[in-house]
């Protein structure tokens, strides 16, 4: 893998570090402009849709989907982002798996603080089931806050006695709203994007004064992962959120969950977004694609 590529990405991200004190409208506008300025993703079709009462984008491979549905949740610290900002990542998984994806525009804080996004995630999953999509043919996926939303949607679905999907994939998920991981300190200088202070500032919108020490806000500390489906957690070693993945993976393994912790050295938060620019991004997406393909290839419930 290329040290030059990693250094270039690090320098690029340090030119515009995250500022959690900006007004939400400004963060939304800037992030949308940054993430949608490139060409449309190749090899897929994109169609506006609705799922769980929320706007969505349905992304399908050219020639049509083969099997399965990826329920995708975008990142953005619960405050900004949209299916459009995550479109390149969503398309990358669609191309690698042949599955269709539905990326949901869940409600954002501060207008809709916790638990609004979780309610939307659960509603989207429930509607897929109601449409007749077998749980064994659904994989949840997302990046950053969206990766966390995938995990907590699993927890909410379990509590609602819904069948578990085939698997879930989370890229650099934020799984500890208390921001208490050691990596918040040990990775402070290595992380080109985030700091504990900036995350604490932006998280106030999502928390809206609520206690962060609860399972659906800090599952790395307080959730019981028992009964969850196979999980793939991918993170970079150069991010303050690293311990969110490592601690939740440890809890999941202790609870008997089939969990894979995939940490790539010397790369930042959601490095997978640099597909085509960073060898490690392409390789990680390849691994995620194989994980999803294998999960969706399993037999339907009750079918040998």
Short mmCIF file of C-alpha atoms in Angstrom, two decimals:
data_model
loop_
_atom_site.label_atom_id
_atom_site.label_comp_id
_atom_site.label_asym_id
_atom_site.label_seq_id
_atom_site.Cartn_x
_atom_site.Cartn_y
_atom_site.Cartn_z
CA UNK A 1 0.00 0.00 0.00
CA UNK A 2 1.18 3.50 -0.75
CA UNK A 3 2.66 5.73 1.94
CA UNK A 4 2.42 8.60 -0.53
CA UNK A 5 -1.32 8.06 -0.94
CA UNK A 6 -1.86 7.98 2.82
CA UNK A 7 0.18 11.15 3.32
CA UNK A 8 -1.75 12.91 0.56
CA UNK A 9 -5.12 12.03 2.08
CA UNK A 10 -3.96 13.09 5.54
CA UNK A 11 -2.77 16.46 4.24
CA UNK A 12 -5.99 16.95 2.30
CA UNK A 13 -8.13 16.35 5.36
CA UNK A 14 -6.02 18.62 7.56
CA UNK A 15 -6.73 21.50 5.19
CA UNK A 16 -10.37 21.47 6.31
CA UNK A 17 -10.67 20.00 9.82
CA UNK A 18 -14.14 19.51 11.25
CA UNK A 19 -15.67 22.51 13.05
CA UNK A 20 -18.52 21.33 15.24
CA UNK A 21 -19.40 24.88 16.29
CA UNK A 22 -20.71 25.89 12.86
CA UNK A 23 -24.48 26.31 12.52
CA UNK A 24 -26.13 23.08 11.34
CA UNK A 25 -27.31 24.74 8.13
CA UNK A 26 -23.72 25.70 7.29
CA UNK A 27 -22.41 22.20 8.05
CA UNK A 28 -25.11 20.70 5.85
CA UNK A 29 -24.44 23.05 2.95
CA UNK A 30 -20.67 22.65 3.08
CA UNK A 31 -20.75 18.85 3.42
CA UNK A 32 -23.28 18.46 0.61
CA UNK A 33 -21.14 20.60 -1.69
CA UNK A 34 -17.98 18.71 -0.78
CA UNK A 35 -19.40 15.22 -1.19
CA UNK A 36 -21.48 15.74 -4.33
CA UNK A 37 -19.06 17.79 -6.44
CA UNK A 38 -17.63 14.83 -8.33
CA UNK A 39 -19.04 12.82 -11.22
CA UNK A 40 -22.01 10.52 -10.75
CA UNK A 41 -21.00 7.01 -9.68
CA UNK A 42 -20.41 4.61 -12.53
CA UNK A 43 -22.06 1.24 -12.99
CA UNK A 44 -25.27 1.96 -11.10
CA UNK A 45 -28.68 3.52 -11.55
CA UNK A 46 -30.04 5.89 -8.91
CA UNK A 47 -33.77 6.42 -8.37
CA UNK A 48 -35.55 8.61 -5.78
CA UNK A 49 -37.77 6.50 -3.55
CA UNK A 50 -39.44 6.41 -0.13
CA UNK A 51 -38.86 3.93 2.68
CA UNK A 52 -40.26 3.97 6.17
CA UNK A 53 -41.96 7.28 5.46
CA UNK A 54 -38.65 8.98 4.63
CA UNK A 55 -37.14 10.04 1.30
CA UNK A 56 -34.52 7.62 0.01
CA UNK A 57 -32.34 6.78 -2.96
CA UNK A 58 -32.52 3.31 -4.48
CA UNK A 59 -29.19 2.35 -6.04
CA UNK A 60 -29.07 -0.68 -8.33
CA UNK A 61 -26.31 -2.23 -10.42
CA UNK A 62 -26.54 -1.82 -14.17
CA UNK A 63 -28.53 -4.74 -15.50
CA UNK A 64 -30.52 -5.08 -12.30
CA UNK A 65 -29.87 -6.50 -8.86
CA UNK A 66 -29.11 -10.18 -8.44
CA UNK A 67 -30.10 -10.84 -4.86
CA UNK A 68 -30.50 -9.02 -1.61
CA UNK A 69 -30.96 -5.48 -0.33
CA UNK A 70 -28.48 -3.24 1.46
CA UNK A 71 -30.23 -0.82 3.81
CA UNK A 72 -27.75 2.06 3.91
CA UNK A 73 -27.44 4.93 6.41
CA UNK A 74 -25.30 7.98 5.63
CA UNK A 75 -22.88 9.66 8.03
CA UNK A 76 -22.81 13.23 9.30
CA UNK A 77 -22.65 13.30 13.12
CA UNK A 78 -26.47 12.99 13.27
CA UNK A 79 -26.68 16.64 12.09
CA UNK A 80 -25.74 16.74 8.39
CA UNK A 81 -25.37 14.46 5.39
CA UNK A 82 -27.87 12.75 3.10
CA UNK A 83 -28.16 9.77 0.77
CA UNK A 84 -26.53 11.99 -1.87
CA UNK A 85 -23.43 12.58 0.28
CA UNK A 86 -23.04 8.82 0.78
CA UNK A 87 -23.83 7.90 -2.81
CA UNK A 88 -20.27 7.04 -3.83
CA UNK A 89 -19.89 4.66 -0.89
CA UNK A 90 -23.32 3.15 -1.45
CA UNK A 91 -22.56 2.62 -5.14
CA UNK A 92 -19.20 1.05 -4.28
CA UNK A 93 -20.98 -1.65 -2.26
CA UNK A 94 -23.64 -2.16 -4.93
CA UNK A 95 -21.02 -2.68 -7.64
CA UNK A 96 -19.13 -5.19 -5.51
CA UNK A 97 -22.15 -7.22 -4.44
CA UNK A 98 -24.73 -7.01 -7.20
CA UNK A 99 -27.33 -6.19 -4.54
CA UNK A 100 -29.59 -3.18 -4.62
CA UNK A 101 -29.25 -0.58 -1.90
CA UNK A 102 -31.80 1.74 -0.38
CA UNK A 103 -30.20 4.74 1.32
CA UNK A 104 -32.52 6.48 3.78
CA UNK A 105 -32.70 10.21 4.47
CA UNK A 106 -33.36 9.83 8.19
CA UNK A 107 -34.28 12.85 10.32
CA UNK A 108 -31.44 15.01 11.62
CA UNK A 109 -30.75 17.00 14.78
CA UNK A 110 -31.19 19.59 16.17
CA UNK A 111 -34.67 19.69 14.64
CA UNK A 112 -35.07 15.98 15.38
CA UNK A 113 -32.75 14.82 18.18
CA UNK A 114 -32.37 11.30 19.55
CA UNK A 115 -34.22 8.99 19.16
CA UNK A 116 -35.68 10.29 15.86
CA UNK A 117 -32.98 8.77 13.65
CA UNK A 118 -33.32 5.40 15.39
CA UNK A 119 -37.08 5.47 14.87
CA UNK A 120 -36.50 6.13 11.17
CA UNK A 121 -33.94 3.35 10.87
CA UNK A 122 -36.32 0.88 12.49
CA UNK A 123 -39.23 2.06 10.33
CA UNK A 124 -37.16 1.56 7.17
CA UNK A 125 -36.14 -1.95 8.18
CA UNK A 126 -39.70 -2.83 9.19
CA UNK A 127 -41.05 -1.65 5.83
CA UNK A 128 -38.56 -3.79 3.91
CA UNK A 129 -39.86 -6.78 5.85
CA UNK A 130 -43.46 -5.72 5.24
CA UNK A 131 -42.69 -5.52 1.51
CA UNK A 132 -41.81 -9.20 1.64
CA UNK A 133 -38.04 -8.89 1.56
CA UNK A 134 -36.75 -11.80 3.68
CA UNK A 135 -34.65 -10.74 6.65
CA UNK A 136 -31.97 -13.15 5.41
CA UNK A 137 -31.69 -11.07 2.23
CA UNK A 138 -31.10 -7.75 3.99
CA UNK A 139 -27.78 -6.29 5.15
CA UNK A 140 -27.56 -3.03 7.10
CA UNK A 141 -24.61 -0.77 6.30
CA UNK A 142 -23.43 2.78 6.90
CA UNK A 143 -20.56 5.07 7.68
CA UNK A 144 -19.76 7.12 10.80
CA UNK A 145 -23.07 8.12 12.44
CA UNK A 146 -24.77 5.97 9.79
CA UNK A 147 -22.66 2.99 10.82
CA UNK A 148 -23.81 3.57 14.38
CA UNK A 149 -27.41 3.88 13.20
CA UNK A 150 -27.11 0.48 11.57
CA UNK A 151 -25.95 -1.06 14.85
CA UNK A 152 -28.60 0.59 17.01
CA UNK A 153 -31.28 -0.26 14.44
CA UNK A 154 -30.33 -3.89 15.03
CA UNK A 155 -30.75 -3.37 18.78
CA UNK A 156 -34.12 -1.66 18.30
CA UNK A 157 -35.28 -4.38 15.90
CA UNK A 158 -34.33 -7.07 18.41
CA UNK A 159 -36.32 -5.30 21.13
CA UNK A 160 -39.27 -5.08 18.73
CA UNK A 161 -39.05 -8.86 18.19
CA UNK A 162 -38.28 -8.43 14.48
CA UNK A 163 -36.14 -11.05 12.73
CA UNK A 164 -32.49 -10.17 12.41
CA UNK A 165 -31.07 -9.33 8.97
CA UNK A 166 -28.30 -11.36 7.38
CA UNK A 167 -25.52 -9.07 8.63
CA UNK A 168 -24.41 -5.49 9.22
CA UNK A 169 -21.39 -3.49 8.06
CA UNK A 170 -20.20 -0.33 9.81
CA UNK A 171 -17.46 1.97 8.54
CA UNK A 172 -15.89 3.98 11.42
CA UNK A 173 -19.07 3.93 13.51
CA UNK A 174 -19.55 6.35 16.39
CA UNK A 175 -20.70 4.02 19.15
CA UNK A 176 -19.93 6.01 22.30
CA UNK A 177 -21.72 9.32 22.80
CA UNK A 178 -19.87 9.72 26.12
CA UNK A 179 -16.64 10.10 24.08
CA UNK A 180 -14.76 8.17 26.76
CA UNK A 181 -12.55 5.94 24.60
CA UNK A 182 -8.80 6.11 25.17
CA UNK A 183 -8.34 6.75 21.46
CA UNK A 184 -9.94 10.16 21.97
CA UNK A 185 -6.62 11.05 23.58
CA UNK A 186 -4.09 8.64 22.08
CA UNK A 187 -5.19 9.36 18.49
CA UNK A 188 -5.68 13.12 18.92
CA UNK A 189 -2.61 14.07 16.91
CA UNK A 190 -2.98 11.28 14.35
CA UNK A 191 -6.59 12.12 13.48
CA UNK A 192 -6.66 14.78 10.73
CA UNK A 193 -10.38 15.44 11.03
CA UNK A 194 -11.89 15.13 14.50
CA UNK A 195 -11.10 15.93 18.11
CA UNK A 196 -13.00 15.03 21.26
CA UNK A 197 -13.90 18.70 21.77
CA UNK A 198 -15.35 19.15 18.27
CA UNK A 199 -17.34 15.92 18.52
CA UNK A 200 -18.67 16.93 21.95
CA UNK A 201 -19.85 20.22 20.49
CA UNK A 202 -21.70 18.74 17.54
CA UNK A 203 -23.15 15.86 19.57
CA UNK A 204 -25.05 18.33 21.77
CA UNK A 205 -27.52 18.70 18.89
CA UNK A 206 -28.28 14.98 18.81
CA UNK A 207 -28.33 14.52 22.58
CA UNK A 208 -30.52 17.55 23.32
CA UNK A 209 -29.69 17.28 27.01
CA UNK A 210 -30.28 13.53 27.26
CA UNK A 211 -27.95 11.18 29.12
CA UNK A 212 -25.43 9.74 26.62
CA UNK A 213 -24.83 6.69 28.85
CA UNK A 214 -27.64 4.55 27.45
CA UNK A 215 -27.58 1.59 25.06
CA UNK A 216 -28.85 3.28 21.90
CA UNK A 217 -26.46 6.22 22.32
CA UNK A 218 -23.37 4.43 23.60
CA UNK A 219 -23.67 0.77 22.61
CA UNK A 220 -19.90 0.32 22.91
CA UNK A 221 -20.41 0.71 26.66
CA UNK A 222 -24.01 -0.10 27.53
CA UNK A 223 -25.66 -2.33 24.91
CA UNK A 224 -26.14 -6.08 25.14
CA UNK A 225 -25.19 -7.35 21.66
CA UNK A 226 -26.47 -10.88 22.24
CA UNK A 227 -28.47 -12.21 19.33
CA UNK A 228 -27.17 -9.75 16.75
CA UNK A 229 -26.29 -11.07 13.29
CA UNK A 230 -22.72 -11.25 11.90
CA UNK A 231 -21.01 -7.86 12.04
CA UNK A 232 -18.12 -6.27 10.16
CA UNK A 233 -16.63 -3.19 11.80
CA UNK A 234 -14.01 -1.33 9.75
CA UNK A 235 -11.97 1.54 11.16
CA UNK A 236 -8.71 3.36 10.59
CA UNK A 237 -5.91 3.38 13.13
CA UNK A 238 -5.64 7.18 12.82
CA UNK A 239 -9.04 8.14 14.18
CA UNK A 240 -10.20 9.22 17.61
CA UNK A 241 -13.27 7.02 17.18
CA UNK A 242 -11.16 3.84 16.91
CA UNK A 243 -12.06 2.60 20.39
CA UNK A 244 -15.75 2.84 19.56
CA UNK A 245 -15.23 -0.09 17.18
CA UNK A 246 -12.72 -2.03 19.27
CA UNK A 247 -14.81 -1.92 22.45
CA UNK A 248 -18.07 -2.80 20.76
CA UNK A 249 -16.39 -5.65 18.89
CA UNK A 250 -15.10 -7.00 22.19
CA UNK A 251 -18.57 -6.79 23.78
CA UNK A 252 -20.12 -8.49 20.75
CA UNK A 253 -17.57 -11.31 20.78
CA UNK A 254 -18.13 -11.88 24.50
CA UNK A 255 -21.87 -12.13 23.77
CA UNK A 256 -21.29 -14.82 21.16
CA UNK A 257 -21.80 -12.63 18.09
CA UNK A 258 -19.86 -13.43 14.91
CA UNK A 259 -17.98 -10.13 14.71
CA UNK A 260 -15.04 -9.12 12.55
CA UNK A 261 -12.94 -6.13 13.57
CA UNK A 262 -11.03 -4.83 10.54
CA UNK A 263 -8.58 -2.04 11.42
CA UNK A 264 -6.42 -0.56 8.66
CA UNK A 265 -3.15 1.09 9.69
CA UNK A 266 -2.36 4.77 9.11
CA UNK A 267 -5.67 5.78 7.57
CA UNK A 268 -8.35 8.20 8.83
CA UNK A 269 -12.06 8.21 9.58
CA UNK A 270 -14.18 6.66 6.78
CA UNK A 271 -11.11 6.16 4.61
CA UNK A 272 -13.27 3.97 2.35
CA UNK A 273 -14.63 7.20 0.85
CA UNK A 274 -11.30 7.62 -0.96
CA UNK A 275 -11.97 4.76 -3.37
CA UNK A 276 -9.73 5.13 -6.40
CA UNK A 277 -7.37 7.46 -4.54
CA UNK A 278 -6.22 5.20 -1.72
CA UNK A 279 -5.31 1.55 -2.18
CA UNK A 280 -6.44 0.77 1.35
CA UNK A 281 -9.91 2.14 0.56
CA UNK A 282 -10.34 -0.15 -2.43
CA UNK A 283 -9.08 -3.15 -0.48
CA UNK A 284 -11.40 -2.45 2.49
CA UNK A 285 -14.40 -2.05 0.20
CA UNK A 286 -13.48 -5.34 -1.48
CA UNK A 287 -13.48 -7.05 1.91
CA UNK A 288 -16.81 -5.46 2.83
CA UNK A 289 -18.26 -6.54 -0.50
CA UNK A 290 -17.19 -10.14 0.05
CA UNK A 291 -18.63 -10.08 3.57
CA UNK A 292 -21.99 -8.83 2.27
CA UNK A 293 -22.02 -11.27 -0.64
CA UNK A 294 -21.32 -14.20 1.66
CA UNK A 295 -24.01 -13.07 4.11
CA UNK A 296 -26.63 -12.73 1.39
CA UNK A 297 -25.72 -16.11 -0.08
CA UNK A 298 -26.90 -17.96 3.01
CA UNK A 299 -30.05 -20.09 2.85
CA UNK A 300 -33.43 -18.58 3.55
CA UNK A 301 -34.91 -19.38 6.94
CA UNK A 302 -36.26 -22.90 6.82
CA UNK A 303 -34.75 -23.64 3.41
CA UNK A 304 -31.80 -26.00 3.25
#
